[in-house]
mmCIF file of C-alpha atoms in Angstrom:
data_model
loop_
_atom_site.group_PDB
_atom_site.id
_atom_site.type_symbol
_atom_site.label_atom_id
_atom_site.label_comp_id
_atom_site.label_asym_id
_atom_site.label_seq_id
_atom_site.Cartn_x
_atom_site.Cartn_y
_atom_site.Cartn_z
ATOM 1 C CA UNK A 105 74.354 153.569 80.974
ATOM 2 C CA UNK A 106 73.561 155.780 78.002
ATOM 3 C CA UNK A 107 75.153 159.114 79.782
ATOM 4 C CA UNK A 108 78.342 156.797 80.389
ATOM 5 C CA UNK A 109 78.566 155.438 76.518
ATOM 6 C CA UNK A 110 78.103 159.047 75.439
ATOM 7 C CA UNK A 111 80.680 159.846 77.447
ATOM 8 C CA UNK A 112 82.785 157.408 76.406
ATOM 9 C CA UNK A 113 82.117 158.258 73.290
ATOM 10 C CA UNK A 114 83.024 162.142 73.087
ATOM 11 C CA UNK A 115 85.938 161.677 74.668
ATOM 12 C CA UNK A 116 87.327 158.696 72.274
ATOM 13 C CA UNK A 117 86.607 161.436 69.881
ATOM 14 C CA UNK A 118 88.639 163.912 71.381
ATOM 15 C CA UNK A 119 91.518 161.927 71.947
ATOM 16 C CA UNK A 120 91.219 160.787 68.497
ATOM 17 C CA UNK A 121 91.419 164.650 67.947
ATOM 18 C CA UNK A 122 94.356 165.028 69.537
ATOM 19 C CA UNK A 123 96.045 162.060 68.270
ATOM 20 C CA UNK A 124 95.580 163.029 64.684
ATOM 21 C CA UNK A 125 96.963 166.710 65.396
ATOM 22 C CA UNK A 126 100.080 165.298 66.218
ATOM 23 C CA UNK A 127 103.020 165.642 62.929
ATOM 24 C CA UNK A 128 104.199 161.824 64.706
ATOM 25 C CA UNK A 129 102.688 158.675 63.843
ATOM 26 C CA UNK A 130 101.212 157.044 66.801
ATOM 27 C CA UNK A 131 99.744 154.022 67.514
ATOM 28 C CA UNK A 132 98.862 151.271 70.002
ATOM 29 C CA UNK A 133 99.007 147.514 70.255
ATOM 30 C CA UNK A 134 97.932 144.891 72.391
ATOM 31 C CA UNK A 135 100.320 142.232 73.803
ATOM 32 C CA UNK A 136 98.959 140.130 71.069
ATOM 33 C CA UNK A 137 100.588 142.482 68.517
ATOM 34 C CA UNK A 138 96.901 143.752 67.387
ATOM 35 C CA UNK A 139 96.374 147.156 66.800
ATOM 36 C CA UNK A 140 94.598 149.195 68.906
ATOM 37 C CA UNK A 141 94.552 152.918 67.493
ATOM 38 C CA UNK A 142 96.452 154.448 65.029
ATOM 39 C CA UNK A 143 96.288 158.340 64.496
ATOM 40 C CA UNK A 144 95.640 159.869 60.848
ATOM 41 C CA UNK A 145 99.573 160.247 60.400
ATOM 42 C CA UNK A 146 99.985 156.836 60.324
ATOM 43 C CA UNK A 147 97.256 156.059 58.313
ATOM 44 C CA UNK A 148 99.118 158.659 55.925
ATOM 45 C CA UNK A 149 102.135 157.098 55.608
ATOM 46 C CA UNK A 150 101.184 153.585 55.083
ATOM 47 C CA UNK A 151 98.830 154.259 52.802
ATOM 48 C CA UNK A 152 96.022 153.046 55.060
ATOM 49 C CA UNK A 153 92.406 154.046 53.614
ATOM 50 C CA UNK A 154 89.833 156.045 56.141
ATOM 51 C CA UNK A 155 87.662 153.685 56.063
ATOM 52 C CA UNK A 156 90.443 150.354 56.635
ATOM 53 C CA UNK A 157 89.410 149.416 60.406
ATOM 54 C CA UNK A 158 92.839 148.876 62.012
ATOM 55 C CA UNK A 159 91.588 148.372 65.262
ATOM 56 C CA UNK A 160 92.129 144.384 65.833
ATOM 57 C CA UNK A 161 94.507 143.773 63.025
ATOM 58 C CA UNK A 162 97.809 142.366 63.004
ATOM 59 C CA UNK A 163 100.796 144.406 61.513
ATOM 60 C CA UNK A 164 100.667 142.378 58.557
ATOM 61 C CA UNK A 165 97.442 142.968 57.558
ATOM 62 C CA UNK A 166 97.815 146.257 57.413
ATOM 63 C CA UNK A 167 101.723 147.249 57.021
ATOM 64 C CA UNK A 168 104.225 145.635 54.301
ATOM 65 C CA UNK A 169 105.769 142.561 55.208
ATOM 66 C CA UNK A 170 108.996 144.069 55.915
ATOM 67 C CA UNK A 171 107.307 147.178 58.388
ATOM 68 C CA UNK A 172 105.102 144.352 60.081
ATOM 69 C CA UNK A 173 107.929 142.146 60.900
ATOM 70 C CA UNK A 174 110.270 145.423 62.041
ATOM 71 C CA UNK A 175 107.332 146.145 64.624
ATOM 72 C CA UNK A 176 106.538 142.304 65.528
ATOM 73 C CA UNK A 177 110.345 142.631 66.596
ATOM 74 C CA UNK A 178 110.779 145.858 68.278
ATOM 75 C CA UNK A 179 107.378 145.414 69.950
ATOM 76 C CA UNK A 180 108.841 142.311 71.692
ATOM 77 C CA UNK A 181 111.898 144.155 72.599
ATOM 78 C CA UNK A 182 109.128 146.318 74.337
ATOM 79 C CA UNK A 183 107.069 143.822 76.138
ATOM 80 C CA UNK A 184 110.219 141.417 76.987
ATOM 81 C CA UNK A 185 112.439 144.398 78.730
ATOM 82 C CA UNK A 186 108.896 146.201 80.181
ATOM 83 C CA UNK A 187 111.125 148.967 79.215
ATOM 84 C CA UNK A 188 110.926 151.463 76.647
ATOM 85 C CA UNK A 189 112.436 150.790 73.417
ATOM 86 C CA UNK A 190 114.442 153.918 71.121
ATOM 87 C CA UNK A 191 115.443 153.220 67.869
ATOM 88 C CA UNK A 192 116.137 155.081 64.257
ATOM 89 C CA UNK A 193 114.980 152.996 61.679
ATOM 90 C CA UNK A 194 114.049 153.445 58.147
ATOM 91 C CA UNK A 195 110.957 151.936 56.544
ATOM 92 C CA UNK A 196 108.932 152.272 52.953
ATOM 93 C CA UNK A 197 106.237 154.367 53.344
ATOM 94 C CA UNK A 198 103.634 155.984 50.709
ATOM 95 C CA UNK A 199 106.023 158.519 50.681
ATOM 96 C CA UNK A 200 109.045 156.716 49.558
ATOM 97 C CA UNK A 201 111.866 155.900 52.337
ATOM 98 C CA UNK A 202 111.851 157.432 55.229
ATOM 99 C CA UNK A 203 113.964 157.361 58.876
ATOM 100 C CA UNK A 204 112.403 157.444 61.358
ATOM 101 C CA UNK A 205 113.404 158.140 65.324
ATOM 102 C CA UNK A 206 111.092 155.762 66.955
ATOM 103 C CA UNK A 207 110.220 155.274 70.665
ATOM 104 C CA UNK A 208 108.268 152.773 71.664
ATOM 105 C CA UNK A 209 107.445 152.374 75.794
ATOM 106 C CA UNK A 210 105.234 149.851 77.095
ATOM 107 C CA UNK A 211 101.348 150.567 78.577
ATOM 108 C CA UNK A 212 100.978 149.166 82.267
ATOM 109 C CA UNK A 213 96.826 149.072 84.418
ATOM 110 C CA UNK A 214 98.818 148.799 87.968
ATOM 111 C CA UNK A 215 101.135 145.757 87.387
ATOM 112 C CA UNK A 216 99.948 144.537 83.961
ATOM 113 C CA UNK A 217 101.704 144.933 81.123
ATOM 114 C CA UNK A 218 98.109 145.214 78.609
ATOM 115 C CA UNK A 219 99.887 147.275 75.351
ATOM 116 C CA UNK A 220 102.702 149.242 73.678
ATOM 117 C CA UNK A 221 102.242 152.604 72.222
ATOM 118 C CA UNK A 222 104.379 153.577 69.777
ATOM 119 C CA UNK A 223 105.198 157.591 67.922
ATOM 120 C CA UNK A 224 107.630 158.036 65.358
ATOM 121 C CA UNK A 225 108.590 161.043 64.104
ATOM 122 C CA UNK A 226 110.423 161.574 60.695
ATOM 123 C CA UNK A 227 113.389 162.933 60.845
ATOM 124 C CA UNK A 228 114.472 162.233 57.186
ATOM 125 C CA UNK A 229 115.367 165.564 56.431
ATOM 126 C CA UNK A 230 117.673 166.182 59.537
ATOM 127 C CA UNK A 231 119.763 162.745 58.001
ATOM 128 C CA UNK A 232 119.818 163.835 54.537
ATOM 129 C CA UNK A 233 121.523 166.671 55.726
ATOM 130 C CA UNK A 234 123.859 165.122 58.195
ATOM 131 C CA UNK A 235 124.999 163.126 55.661
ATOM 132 C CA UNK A 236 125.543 166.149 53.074
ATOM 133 C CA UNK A 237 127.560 167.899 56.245
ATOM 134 C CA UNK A 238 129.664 164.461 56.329
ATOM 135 C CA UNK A 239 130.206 164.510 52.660
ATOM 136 C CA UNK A 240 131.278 168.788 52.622
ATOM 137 C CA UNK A 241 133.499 167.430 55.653
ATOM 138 C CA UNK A 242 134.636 164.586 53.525
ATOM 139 C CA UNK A 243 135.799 166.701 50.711
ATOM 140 C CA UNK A 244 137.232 169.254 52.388
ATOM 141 C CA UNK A 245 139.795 167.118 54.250
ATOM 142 C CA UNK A 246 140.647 165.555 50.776
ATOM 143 C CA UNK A 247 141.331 169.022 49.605
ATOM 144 C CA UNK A 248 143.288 169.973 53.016
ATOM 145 C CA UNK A 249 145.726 166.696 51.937
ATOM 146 C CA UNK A 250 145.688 167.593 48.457
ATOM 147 C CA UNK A 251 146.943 171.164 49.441
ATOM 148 C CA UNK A 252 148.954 170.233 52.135
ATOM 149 C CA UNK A 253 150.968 167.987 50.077
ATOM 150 C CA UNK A 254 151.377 170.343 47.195
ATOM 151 C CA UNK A 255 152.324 173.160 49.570
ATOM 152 C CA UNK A 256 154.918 170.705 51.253
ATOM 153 C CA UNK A 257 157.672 170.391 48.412
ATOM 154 C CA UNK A 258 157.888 173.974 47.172
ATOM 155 C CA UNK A 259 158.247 174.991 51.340
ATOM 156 C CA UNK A 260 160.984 171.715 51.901
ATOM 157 C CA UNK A 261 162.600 173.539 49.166
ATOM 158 C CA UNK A 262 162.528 177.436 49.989
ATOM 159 C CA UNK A 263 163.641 175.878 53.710
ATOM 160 C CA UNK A 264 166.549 174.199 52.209
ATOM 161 C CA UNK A 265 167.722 177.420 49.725
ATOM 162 C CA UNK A 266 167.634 179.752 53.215
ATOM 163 C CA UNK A 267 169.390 177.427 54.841
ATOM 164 C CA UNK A 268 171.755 177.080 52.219
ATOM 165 C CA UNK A 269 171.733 181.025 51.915
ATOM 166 C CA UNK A 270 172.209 181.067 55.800
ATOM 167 C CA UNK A 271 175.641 179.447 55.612
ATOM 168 C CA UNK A 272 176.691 181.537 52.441
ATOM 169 C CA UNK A 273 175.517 184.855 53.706
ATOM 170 C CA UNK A 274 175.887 184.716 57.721
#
């Protein structure tokens, strides 16, 4: 029984290990919506101390009201479909706002449905700068219109001065 805990132990550890060498927030909750683990990325973003035991909790007593009720929902998206659940969502963290591209697939033992896992990985920069290619875009067809109706009177009248010098001048 002691060999078997130790066991158990070291390799918790090490998949602790892993899970906090991921750049994603991960975590996992029960069907109950309690958490089960959360890596160090999460802990980072929420503001969550070291020594906080998440393990057990609901989202709300560890997340802002707002966060905790955005996983309550998609989490039950999750567990009603048994199928898993993409989204891009944008949530307060420590950081400030953030989006987020979210995918959250459900945890089966044979048949049973026992958890969710969930990793999120930020992908604020990528929309900032979508959204500064949509705005370049933006302005550049206002300036296309803008030129393309200047350019349209001065042409409507060199067209109609050759014509008119067509007829004259054969």
């Amino acid at each position: 029984a002691q060999t078997a805990s130790e066991t158990l132990r070291e390799r918790t550890r090490q998949l602790q290990g892993v899970l906090d060498s991921v750049g994603a927030a991960i975590w996992i909750r029960d069907t109950d919506s309690h958490f089960v683990l959360v890596n160090q990325e999460f802990r980072t973003l929420f503001g969550i101390d070291e020594k906080t035991a998440v393990a057990g909790q609901p989202p709300e007593a560890v997340l802002p009201a707002e966060a905790a009720d955005h996983f309550r929902e998609n989490d039950q998206r999750v567990l009603e479909t048994k199928q898993p659940v993409e989204t891009e969502e944008t949530v307060e963290t420590q950081q400030g706002i953030k989006t987020f591209l979210t995918r959250r697939t459900p945890l089966f033992e044979g048949e049973d449905l026992y958890a969710t896992c969930g990793i999120a990985s930020d992908i604020t920069e990528q929309k900032e700068y979508e959204r500064t290619i949509e705005q370049q875009n933006e302005r550049l067809d206002q300036f296309a219109s803008v030129v393309s109706h200047d350019l349209r009177n001065p042409l409507n009248v060199i067209d109609g001065r050759l014509e008119l010098a067509r007829e004259e001048c054969n």
